[in-house]
PDB file of C-alpha atoms in Angstrom:
ATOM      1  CA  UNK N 681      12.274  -7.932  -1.612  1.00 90.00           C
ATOM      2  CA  UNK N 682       8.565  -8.093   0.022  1.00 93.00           C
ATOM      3  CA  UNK N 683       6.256 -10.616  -0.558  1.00 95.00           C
ATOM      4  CA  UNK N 684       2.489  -9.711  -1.517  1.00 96.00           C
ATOM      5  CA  UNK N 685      -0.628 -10.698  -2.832  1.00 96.00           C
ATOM      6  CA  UNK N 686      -2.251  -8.936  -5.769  1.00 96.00           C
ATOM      7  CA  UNK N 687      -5.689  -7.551  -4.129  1.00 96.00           C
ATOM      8  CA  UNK N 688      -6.684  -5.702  -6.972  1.00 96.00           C
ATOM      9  CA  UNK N 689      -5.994  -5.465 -10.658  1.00 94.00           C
ATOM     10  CA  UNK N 690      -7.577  -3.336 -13.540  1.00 94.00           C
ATOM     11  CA  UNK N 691      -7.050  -5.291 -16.237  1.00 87.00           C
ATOM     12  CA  UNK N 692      -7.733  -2.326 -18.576  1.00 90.00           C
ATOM     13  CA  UNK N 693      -6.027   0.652 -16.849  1.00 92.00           C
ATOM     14  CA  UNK N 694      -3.074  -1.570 -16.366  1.00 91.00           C
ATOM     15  CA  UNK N 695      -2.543  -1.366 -12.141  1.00 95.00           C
ATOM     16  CA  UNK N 696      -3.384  -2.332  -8.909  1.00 96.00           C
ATOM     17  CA  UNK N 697      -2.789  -3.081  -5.535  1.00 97.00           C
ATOM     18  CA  UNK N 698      -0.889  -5.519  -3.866  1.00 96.00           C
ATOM     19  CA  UNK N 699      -1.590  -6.409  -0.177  1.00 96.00           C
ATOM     20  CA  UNK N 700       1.335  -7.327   1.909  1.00 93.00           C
ATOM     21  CA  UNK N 701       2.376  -7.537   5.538  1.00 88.00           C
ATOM     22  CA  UNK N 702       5.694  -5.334   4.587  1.00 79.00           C
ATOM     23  CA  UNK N 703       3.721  -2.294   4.615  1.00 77.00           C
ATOM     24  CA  UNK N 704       0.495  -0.833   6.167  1.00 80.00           C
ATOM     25  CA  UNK N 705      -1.421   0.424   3.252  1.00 84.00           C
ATOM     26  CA  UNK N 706      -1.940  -1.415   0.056  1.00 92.00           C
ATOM     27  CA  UNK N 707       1.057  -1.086  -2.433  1.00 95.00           C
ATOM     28  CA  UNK N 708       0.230   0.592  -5.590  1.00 96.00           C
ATOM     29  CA  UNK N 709       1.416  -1.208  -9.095  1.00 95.00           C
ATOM     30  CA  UNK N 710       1.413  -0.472 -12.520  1.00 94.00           C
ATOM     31  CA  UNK N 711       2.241  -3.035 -15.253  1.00 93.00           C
ATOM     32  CA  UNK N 712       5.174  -0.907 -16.428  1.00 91.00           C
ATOM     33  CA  UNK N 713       6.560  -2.480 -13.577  1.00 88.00           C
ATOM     34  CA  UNK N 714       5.581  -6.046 -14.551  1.00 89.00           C
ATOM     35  CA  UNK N 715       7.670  -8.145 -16.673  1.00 77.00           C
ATOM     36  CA  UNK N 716       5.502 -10.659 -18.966  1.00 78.00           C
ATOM     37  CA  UNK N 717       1.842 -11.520 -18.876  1.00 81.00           C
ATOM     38  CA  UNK N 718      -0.857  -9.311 -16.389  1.00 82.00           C
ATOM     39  CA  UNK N 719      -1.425 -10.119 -12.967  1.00 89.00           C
ATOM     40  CA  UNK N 720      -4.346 -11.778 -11.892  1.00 91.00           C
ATOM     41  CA  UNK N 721      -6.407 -11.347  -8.295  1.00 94.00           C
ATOM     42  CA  UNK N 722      -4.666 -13.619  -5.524  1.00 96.00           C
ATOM     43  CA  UNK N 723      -1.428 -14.514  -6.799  1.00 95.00           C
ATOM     44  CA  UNK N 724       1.962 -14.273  -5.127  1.00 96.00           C
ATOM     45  CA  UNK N 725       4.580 -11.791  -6.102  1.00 94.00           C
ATOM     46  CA  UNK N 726       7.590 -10.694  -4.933  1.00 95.00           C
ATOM     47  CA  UNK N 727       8.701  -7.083  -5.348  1.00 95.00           C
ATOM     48  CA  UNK N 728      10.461  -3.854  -3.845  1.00 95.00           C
ATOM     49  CA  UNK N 729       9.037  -0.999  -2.629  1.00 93.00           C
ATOM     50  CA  UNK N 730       9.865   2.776  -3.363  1.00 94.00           C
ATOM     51  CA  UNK N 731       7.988   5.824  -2.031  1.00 92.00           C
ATOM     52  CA  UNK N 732       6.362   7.643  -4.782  1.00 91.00           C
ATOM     53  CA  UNK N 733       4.616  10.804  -4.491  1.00 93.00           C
ATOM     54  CA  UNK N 734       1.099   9.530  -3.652  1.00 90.00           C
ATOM     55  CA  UNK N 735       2.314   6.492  -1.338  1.00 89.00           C
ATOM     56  CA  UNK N 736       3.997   3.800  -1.837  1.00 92.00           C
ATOM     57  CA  UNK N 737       4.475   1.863  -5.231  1.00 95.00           C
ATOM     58  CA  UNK N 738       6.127  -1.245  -5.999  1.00 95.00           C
ATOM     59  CA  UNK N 739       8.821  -1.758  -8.688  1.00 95.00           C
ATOM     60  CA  UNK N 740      10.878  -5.080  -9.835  1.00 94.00           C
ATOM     61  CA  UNK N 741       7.652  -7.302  -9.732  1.00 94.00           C
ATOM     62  CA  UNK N 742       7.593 -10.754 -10.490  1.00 92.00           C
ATOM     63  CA  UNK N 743       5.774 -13.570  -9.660  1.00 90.00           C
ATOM     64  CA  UNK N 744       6.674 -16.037  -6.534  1.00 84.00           C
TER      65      UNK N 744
END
């Protein structure tokens, strides 16, 4: 699993983007990936990393 900060969330579309030294661009999420309450700005998560079709996206998120 990677380790990441969330850099951005949009509380109201439901994703963001996590910043982590695992890969070189930002790592798009989407709460369908998220198990229990939204994310908020700055906190640690924990999470794998698939390539989707626009980049890559993280899946299995949880909080560290």
């Amino acid at each position: 699993m990677a380790n990441g900060k969330v850099d951005f969330f949009h509380d109201t579309g439901g994703y963001g983007f996590i910043e982590t030294a695992d890969a070189d661009d930002d790592v798009f999420f989407h709460m369908e990936d998220v198990s229990g309450p939204d994310l908020e700005e700055g906190q640690d998560i924990e999470f794998d990393i698939e390539q989707a079709e626009k980049g890559p996206r993280a899946t299995n998120v949880v909080r560290a």
